[in-house]
Short mmCIF file of C-alpha atoms and ligand atoms in Angstrom, two decimals:
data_model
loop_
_atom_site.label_atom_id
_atom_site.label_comp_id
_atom_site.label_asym_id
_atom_site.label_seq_id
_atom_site.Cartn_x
_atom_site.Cartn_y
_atom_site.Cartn_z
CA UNK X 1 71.89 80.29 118.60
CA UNK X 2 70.31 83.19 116.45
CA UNK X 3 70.52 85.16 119.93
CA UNK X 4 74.10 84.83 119.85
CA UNK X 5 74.88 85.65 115.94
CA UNK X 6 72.64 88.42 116.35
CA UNK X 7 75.02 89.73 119.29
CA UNK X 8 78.17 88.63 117.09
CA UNK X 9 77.27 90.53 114.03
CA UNK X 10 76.11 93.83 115.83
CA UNK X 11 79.33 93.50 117.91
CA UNK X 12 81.38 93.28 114.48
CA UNK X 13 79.60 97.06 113.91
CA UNK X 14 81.38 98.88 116.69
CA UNK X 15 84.74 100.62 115.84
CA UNK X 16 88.37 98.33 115.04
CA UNK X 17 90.60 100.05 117.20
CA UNK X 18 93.03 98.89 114.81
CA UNK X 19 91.27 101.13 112.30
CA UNK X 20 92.26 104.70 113.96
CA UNK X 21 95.35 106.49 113.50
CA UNK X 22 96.79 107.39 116.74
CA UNK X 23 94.72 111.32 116.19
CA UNK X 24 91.56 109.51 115.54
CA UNK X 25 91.85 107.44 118.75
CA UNK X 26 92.84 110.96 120.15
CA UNK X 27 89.20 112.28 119.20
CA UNK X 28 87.88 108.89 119.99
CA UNK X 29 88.94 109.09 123.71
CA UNK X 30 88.15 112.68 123.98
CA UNK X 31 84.62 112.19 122.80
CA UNK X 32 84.03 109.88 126.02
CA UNK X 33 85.78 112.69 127.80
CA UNK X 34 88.69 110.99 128.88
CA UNK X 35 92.36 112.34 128.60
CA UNK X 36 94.31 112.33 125.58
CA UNK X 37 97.15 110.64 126.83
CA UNK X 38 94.92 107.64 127.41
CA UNK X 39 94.83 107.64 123.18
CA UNK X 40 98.70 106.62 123.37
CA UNK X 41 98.23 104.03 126.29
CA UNK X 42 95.76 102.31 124.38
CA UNK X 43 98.38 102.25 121.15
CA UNK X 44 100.89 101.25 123.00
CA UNK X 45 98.54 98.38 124.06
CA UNK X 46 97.54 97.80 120.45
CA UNK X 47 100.73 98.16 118.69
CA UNK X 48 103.74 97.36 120.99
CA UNK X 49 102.05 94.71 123.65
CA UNK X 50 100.29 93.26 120.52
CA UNK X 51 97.13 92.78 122.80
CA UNK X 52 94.15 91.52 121.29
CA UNK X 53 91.51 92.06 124.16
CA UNK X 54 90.51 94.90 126.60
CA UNK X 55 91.30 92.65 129.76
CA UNK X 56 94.83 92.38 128.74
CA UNK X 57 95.46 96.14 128.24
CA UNK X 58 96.33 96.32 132.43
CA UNK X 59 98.04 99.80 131.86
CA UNK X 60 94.08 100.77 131.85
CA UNK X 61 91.85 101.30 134.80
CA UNK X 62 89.42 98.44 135.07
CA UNK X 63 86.35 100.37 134.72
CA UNK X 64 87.83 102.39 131.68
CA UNK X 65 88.58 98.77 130.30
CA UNK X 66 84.84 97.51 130.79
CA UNK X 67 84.10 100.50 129.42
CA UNK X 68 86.04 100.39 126.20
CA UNK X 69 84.81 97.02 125.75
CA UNK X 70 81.02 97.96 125.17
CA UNK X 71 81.11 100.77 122.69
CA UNK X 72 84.87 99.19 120.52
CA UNK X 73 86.39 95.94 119.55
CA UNK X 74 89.62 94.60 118.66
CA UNK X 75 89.87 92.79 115.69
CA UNK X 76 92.45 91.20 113.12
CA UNK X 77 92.96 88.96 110.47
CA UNK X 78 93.09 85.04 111.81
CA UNK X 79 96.14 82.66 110.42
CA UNK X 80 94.52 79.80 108.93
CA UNK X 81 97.51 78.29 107.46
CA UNK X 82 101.05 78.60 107.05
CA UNK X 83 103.69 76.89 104.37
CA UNK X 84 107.18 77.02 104.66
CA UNK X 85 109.09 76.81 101.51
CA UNK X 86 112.31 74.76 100.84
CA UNK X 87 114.19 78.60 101.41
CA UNK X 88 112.90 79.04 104.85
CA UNK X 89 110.18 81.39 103.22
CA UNK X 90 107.04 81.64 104.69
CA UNK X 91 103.53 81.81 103.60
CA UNK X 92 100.24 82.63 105.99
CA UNK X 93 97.00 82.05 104.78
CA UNK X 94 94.84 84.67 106.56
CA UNK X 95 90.85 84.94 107.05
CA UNK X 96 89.02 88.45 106.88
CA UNK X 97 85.89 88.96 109.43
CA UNK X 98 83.60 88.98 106.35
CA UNK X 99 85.09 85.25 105.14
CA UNK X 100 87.10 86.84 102.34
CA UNK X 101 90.99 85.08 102.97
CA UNK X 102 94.13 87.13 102.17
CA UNK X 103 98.26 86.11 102.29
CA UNK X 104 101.45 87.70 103.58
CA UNK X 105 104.67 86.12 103.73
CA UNK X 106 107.86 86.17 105.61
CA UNK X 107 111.18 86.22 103.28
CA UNK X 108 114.53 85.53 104.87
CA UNK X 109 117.22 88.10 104.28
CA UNK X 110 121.00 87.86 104.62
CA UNK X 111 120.48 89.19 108.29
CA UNK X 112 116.79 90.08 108.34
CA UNK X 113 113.30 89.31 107.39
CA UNK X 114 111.14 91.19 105.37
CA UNK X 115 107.05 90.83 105.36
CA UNK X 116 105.88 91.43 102.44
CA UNK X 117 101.73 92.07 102.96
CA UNK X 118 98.67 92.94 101.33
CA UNK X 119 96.77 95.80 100.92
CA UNK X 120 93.98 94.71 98.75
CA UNK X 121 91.45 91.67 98.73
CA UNK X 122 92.42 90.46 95.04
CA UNK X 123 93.46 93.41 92.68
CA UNK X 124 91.33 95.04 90.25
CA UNK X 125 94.53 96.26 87.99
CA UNK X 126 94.14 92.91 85.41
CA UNK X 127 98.18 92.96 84.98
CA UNK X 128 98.79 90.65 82.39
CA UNK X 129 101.39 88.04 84.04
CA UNK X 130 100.31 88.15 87.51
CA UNK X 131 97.92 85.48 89.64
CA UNK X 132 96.50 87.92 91.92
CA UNK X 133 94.76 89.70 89.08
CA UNK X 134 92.64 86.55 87.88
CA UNK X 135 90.85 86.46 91.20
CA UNK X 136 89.36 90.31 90.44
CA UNK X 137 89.01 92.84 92.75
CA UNK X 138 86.88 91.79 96.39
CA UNK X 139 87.26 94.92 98.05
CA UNK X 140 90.04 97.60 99.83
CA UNK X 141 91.74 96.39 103.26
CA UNK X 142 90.99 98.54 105.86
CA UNK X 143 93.64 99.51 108.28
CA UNK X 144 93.13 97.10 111.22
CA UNK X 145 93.73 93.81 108.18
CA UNK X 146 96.97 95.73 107.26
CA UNK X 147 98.88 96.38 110.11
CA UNK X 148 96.75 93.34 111.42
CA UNK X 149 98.96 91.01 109.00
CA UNK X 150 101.62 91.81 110.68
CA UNK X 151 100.48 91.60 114.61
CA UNK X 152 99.02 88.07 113.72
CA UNK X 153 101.92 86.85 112.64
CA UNK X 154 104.50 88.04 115.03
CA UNK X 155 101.81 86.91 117.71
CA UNK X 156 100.83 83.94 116.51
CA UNK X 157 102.95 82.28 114.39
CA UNK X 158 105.76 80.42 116.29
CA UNK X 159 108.88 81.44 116.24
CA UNK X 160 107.64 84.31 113.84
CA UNK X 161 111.28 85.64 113.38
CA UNK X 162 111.81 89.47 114.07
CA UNK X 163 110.79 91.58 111.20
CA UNK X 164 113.19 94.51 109.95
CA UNK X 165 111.51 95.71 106.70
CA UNK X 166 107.53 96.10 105.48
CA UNK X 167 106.69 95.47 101.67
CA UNK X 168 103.62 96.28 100.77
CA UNK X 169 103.97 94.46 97.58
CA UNK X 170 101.62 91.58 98.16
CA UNK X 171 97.37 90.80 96.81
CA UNK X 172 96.31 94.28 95.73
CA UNK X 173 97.43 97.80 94.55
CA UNK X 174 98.49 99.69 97.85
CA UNK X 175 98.10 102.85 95.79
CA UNK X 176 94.53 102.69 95.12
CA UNK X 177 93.42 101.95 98.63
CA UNK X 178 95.26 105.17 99.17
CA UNK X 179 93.26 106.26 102.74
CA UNK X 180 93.56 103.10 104.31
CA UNK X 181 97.52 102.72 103.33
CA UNK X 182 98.37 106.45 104.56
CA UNK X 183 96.86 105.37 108.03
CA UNK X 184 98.33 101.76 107.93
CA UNK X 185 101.80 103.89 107.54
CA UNK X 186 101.30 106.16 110.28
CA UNK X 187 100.68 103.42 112.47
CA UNK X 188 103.38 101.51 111.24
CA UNK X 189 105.92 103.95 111.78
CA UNK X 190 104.99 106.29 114.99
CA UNK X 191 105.99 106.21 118.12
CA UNK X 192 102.78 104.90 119.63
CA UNK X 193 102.18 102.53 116.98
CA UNK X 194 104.90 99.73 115.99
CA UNK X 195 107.75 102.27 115.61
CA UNK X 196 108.98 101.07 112.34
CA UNK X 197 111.30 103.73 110.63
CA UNK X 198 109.75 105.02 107.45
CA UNK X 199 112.90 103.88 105.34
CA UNK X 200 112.09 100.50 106.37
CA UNK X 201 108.10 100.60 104.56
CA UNK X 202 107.98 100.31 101.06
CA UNK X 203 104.71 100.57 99.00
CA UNK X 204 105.16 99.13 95.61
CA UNK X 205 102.88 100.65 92.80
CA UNK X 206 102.00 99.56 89.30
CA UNK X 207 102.15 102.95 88.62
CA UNK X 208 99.02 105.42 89.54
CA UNK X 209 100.49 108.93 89.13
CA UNK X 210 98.68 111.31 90.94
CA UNK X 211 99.07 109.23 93.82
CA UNK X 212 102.57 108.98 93.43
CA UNK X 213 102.65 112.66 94.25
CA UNK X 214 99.99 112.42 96.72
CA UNK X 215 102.32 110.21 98.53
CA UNK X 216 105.45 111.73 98.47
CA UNK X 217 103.53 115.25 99.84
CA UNK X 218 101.60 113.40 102.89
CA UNK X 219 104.47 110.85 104.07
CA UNK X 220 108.19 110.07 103.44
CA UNK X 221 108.92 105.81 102.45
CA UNK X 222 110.21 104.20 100.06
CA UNK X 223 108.71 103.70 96.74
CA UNK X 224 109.11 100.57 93.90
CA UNK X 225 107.66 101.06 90.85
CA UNK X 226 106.58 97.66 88.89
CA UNK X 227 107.79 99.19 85.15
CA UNK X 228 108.19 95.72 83.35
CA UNK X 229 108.63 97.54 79.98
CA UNK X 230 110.88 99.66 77.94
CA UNK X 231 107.85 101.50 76.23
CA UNK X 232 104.50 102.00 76.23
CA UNK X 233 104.18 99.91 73.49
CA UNK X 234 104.86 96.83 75.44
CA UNK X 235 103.49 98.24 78.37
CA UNK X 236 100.19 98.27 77.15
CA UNK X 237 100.24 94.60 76.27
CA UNK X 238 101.07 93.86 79.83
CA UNK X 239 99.70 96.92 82.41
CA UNK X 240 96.08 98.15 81.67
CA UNK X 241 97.05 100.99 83.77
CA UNK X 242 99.62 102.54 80.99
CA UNK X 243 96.72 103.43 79.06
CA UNK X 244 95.34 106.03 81.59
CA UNK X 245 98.78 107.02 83.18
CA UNK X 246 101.73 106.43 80.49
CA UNK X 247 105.64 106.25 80.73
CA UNK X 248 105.77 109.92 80.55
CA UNK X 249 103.40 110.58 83.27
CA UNK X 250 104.43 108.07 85.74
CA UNK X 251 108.01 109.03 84.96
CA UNK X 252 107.42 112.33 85.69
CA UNK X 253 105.63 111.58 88.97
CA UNK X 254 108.73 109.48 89.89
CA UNK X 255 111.11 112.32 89.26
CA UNK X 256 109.11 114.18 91.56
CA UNK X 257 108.98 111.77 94.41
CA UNK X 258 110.51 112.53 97.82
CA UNK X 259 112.57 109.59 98.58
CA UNK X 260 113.91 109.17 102.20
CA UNK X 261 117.54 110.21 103.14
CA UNK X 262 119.88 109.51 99.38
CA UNK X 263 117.90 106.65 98.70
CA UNK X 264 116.88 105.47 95.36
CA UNK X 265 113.89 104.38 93.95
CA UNK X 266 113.43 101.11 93.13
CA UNK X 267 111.87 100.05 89.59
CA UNK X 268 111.32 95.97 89.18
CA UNK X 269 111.28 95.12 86.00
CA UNK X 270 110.11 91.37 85.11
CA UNK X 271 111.54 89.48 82.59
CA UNK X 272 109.85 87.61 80.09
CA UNK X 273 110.64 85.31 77.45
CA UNK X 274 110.37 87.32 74.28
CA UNK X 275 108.50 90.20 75.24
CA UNK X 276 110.43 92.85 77.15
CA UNK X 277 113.61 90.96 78.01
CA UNK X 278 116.07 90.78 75.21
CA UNK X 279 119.05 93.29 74.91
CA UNK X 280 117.39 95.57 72.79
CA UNK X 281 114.63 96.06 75.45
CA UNK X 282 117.52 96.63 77.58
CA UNK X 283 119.38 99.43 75.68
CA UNK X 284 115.84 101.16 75.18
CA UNK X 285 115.36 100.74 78.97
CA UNK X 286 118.67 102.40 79.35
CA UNK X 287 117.52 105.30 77.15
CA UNK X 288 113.82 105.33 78.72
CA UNK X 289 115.62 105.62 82.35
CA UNK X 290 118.30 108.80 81.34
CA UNK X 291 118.15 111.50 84.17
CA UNK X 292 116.40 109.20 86.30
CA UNK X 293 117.71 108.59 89.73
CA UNK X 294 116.89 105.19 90.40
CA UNK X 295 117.74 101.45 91.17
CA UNK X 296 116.79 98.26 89.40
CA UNK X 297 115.53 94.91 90.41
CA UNK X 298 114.94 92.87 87.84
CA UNK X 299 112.74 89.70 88.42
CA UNK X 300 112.66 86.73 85.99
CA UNK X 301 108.78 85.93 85.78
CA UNK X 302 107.15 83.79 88.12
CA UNK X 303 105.13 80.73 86.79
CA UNK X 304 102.06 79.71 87.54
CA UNK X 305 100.10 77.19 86.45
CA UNK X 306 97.94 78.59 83.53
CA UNK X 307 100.23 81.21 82.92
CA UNK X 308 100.08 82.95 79.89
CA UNK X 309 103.75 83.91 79.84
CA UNK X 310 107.29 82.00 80.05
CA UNK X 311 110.57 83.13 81.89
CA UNK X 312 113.34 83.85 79.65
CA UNK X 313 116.97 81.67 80.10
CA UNK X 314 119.73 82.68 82.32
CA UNK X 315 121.52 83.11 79.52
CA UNK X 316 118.68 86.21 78.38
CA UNK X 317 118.53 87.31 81.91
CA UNK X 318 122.21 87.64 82.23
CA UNK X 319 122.38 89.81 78.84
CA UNK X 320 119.45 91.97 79.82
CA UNK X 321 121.24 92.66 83.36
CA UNK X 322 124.59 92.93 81.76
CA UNK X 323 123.70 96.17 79.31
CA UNK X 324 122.26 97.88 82.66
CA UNK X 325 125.21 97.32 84.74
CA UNK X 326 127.79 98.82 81.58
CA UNK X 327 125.38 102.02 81.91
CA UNK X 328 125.97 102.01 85.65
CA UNK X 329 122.66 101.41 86.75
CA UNK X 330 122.76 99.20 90.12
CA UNK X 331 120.74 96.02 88.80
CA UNK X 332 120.22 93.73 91.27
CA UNK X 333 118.44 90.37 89.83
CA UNK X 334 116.02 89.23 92.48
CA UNK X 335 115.46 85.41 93.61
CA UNK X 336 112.67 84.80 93.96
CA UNK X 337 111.96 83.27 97.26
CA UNK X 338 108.51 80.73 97.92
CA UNK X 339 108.08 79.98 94.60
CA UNK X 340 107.74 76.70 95.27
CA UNK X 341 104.64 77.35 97.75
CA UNK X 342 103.31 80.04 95.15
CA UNK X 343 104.76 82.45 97.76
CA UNK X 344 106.79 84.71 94.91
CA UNK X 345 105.93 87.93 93.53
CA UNK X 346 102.67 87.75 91.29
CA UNK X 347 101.61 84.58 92.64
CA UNK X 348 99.46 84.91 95.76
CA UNK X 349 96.02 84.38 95.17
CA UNK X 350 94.43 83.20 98.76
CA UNK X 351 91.62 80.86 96.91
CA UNK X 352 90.37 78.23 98.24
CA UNK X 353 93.22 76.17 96.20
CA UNK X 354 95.27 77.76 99.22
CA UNK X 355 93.17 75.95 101.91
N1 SAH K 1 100.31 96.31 92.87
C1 SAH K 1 101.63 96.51 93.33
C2 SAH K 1 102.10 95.48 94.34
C3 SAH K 1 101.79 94.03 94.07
S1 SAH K 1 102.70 93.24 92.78
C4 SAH K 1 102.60 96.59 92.16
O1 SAH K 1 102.16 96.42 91.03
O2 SAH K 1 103.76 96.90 92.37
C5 SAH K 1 104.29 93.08 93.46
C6 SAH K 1 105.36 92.81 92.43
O3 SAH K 1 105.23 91.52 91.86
C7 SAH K 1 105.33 93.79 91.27
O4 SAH K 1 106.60 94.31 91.02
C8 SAH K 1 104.86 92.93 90.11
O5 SAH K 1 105.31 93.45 88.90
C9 SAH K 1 105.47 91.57 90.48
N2 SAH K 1 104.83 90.44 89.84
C10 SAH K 1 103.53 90.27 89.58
N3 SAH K 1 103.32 89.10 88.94
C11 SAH K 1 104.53 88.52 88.79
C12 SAH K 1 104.98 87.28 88.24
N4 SAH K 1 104.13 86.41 87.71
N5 SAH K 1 106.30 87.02 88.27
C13 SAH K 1 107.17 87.88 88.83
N6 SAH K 1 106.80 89.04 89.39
C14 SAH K 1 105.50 89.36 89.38
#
């Protein structure tokens, strides 16, 4: 038995496959003095076939495949559970090699579904009104648990419906596991990898700056920005991060941001009760938002139990959106879909409450 978790655990040290971008596994083949092309085989393998062992990559020579087999590994995240919520929403629980669980979920659309996954083991950010921030910070996903959310579930999850956009708006702040997210991307979108066009990945941010424009120089998707405040004032009660990048900054790194084709960026702005969602938050939003091109999706504030804040009425929401929309800023108020399987915005945690 040790024999065998001693062969386990030194397997687990050879490299994910699911780790390299498609020029890595370019070097990768080429140090074992193989063709290139083989690189893009293997993706295809990876990516496309979803396969999750060498025997069933048959595009490969056998001996290549045996070969493969004893210096890399394939690995990603496991489904342990799944809840569907009254909407048709769906949740996955997911386990990490190193025991540490995760969640991604599957929202219907009009005419599509959108995954929405995580980029983070818990979140180190400590926003104010969100679940995912009690848990603390565990550690950056790597690439392989990324994209690997997404293979597991169209792979394994029956009837996983076919997915049309990526949010990376679940546990964790995409933005400060920058590395790992720029690779996930590229594999997300290329040819070789799962071919997704890159107006159909969004990474959402609380709002690191210098990445912002780190971002918008190394790859082209769409970009949401959680604002949730008129000022900094209120911002500060709510976002830790305001203090080290405020509105002006991030602002000013949104301005700046590349978006693809005439898109706009997206800001979503929570609402709650008696904090940032009355109409004079809303008329200094307006004037906090001049000259910037942009969208808004505003999302009334998800309970949880043991939250610290409370969701406004319709009749606050409706004012808030209402001042927006006379300014002509597109303000689209979000449902919020799972929230009765603690599958909305701000409320996946993965604990063992989950299980
Ligand atoms: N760290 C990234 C992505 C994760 S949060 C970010 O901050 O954007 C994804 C979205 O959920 C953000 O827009 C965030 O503001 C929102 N959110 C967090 N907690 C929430 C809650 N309790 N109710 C509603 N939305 C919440």
């Amino acid at each position: 038995m040790i024999h065998k978790q001693k062969i386990i655990s030194d397997k687990n040290l050879l490299p994910n496959l699911l780790d390299f971008t498609l020029e890595e596994m370019e070097e990768f083949i080429s140090s074992l003095g193989k063709e290139k092309f083989r690189a893009r085989q293997i993706s295809k393998c990876l990516y496309q076939s979803g396969n999750v062992s060498f025997e069933e990559m048959t595009t490969l020579a056998r001996d290549f495949r045996t070969e493969l087999s004893k210096i890399a590994r394939i690995s990603r995240p496991q489904i342990v559970k799944v809840q569907k919520s009254k909407d048709s929403t769906k949740k996955a629980l997911l386990r990490l090699e190193d025991g540490l669980f995760i969640e991604s979920v599957l929202i219907p659309g009009k005419n599509n579904w959108t995954i929405c996954i995580s980029t983070q083991a818990g979140c180190a950010m400590d926003c104010k009104f969100c679940l995912t921030a009690r848990q603390g910070f565990k550690r950056n996903l790597k690439p392989s648990e990324i994209t690997g959310q997404i293979l597991t579930l169209k792979s394994e999850l029956p009837q996983c419906p076919e997915i049309k956009n990526i949010v990376m708006m679940g546990m964790g702040e995409p933005l400060a596991n920058y590395n790992n997210v720029l690779k996930t991307i590229k594999n997300l979108s290329g040819d070789f990898g799962m071919g997704f066009s890159t107006r159909k990945i969004t990474v959402s941010t609380c709002g690191l700056a210098p990445q912002i424009l780190r971002l918008g120089k190394d790859i082209c998707v769409n970009l949401a920005v959680s604002l949730n405040a008129p000022n900094n004032e209120i911002r500060n009660k709510l976002m830790p991060i305001n203090k080290k990048y405020p509105l002006e900054v991030l602002l000013d790194a949104c301005k700046k941001y590349p978006m693809p084709g005439r898109r706009l960026l997206t800001f979503e702005y929570i609402l709650i009760d008696g904090l940032n969602s009355s109409v004079q938050d809303a008329k200094k939003l307006v004037a906090l938002l001049k000259g910037q091109r942009c969208k808004l999706n505003l999302i009334v504030l998800n309970e949880y139990p043991g939250s610290l804040f409370k969701s406004p009425s319709k009749k606050t929401v409706e004012a808030f959106q209402q001042v927006l929309l006379e300014n002509h800023y597109t303000a689209i108020l979000r449902a919020s879909k799972g929230s009765d399987i603690l599958a909305a915005c701000g409320q996946l945690s993965a604990t063992a409450v989950s299980l």
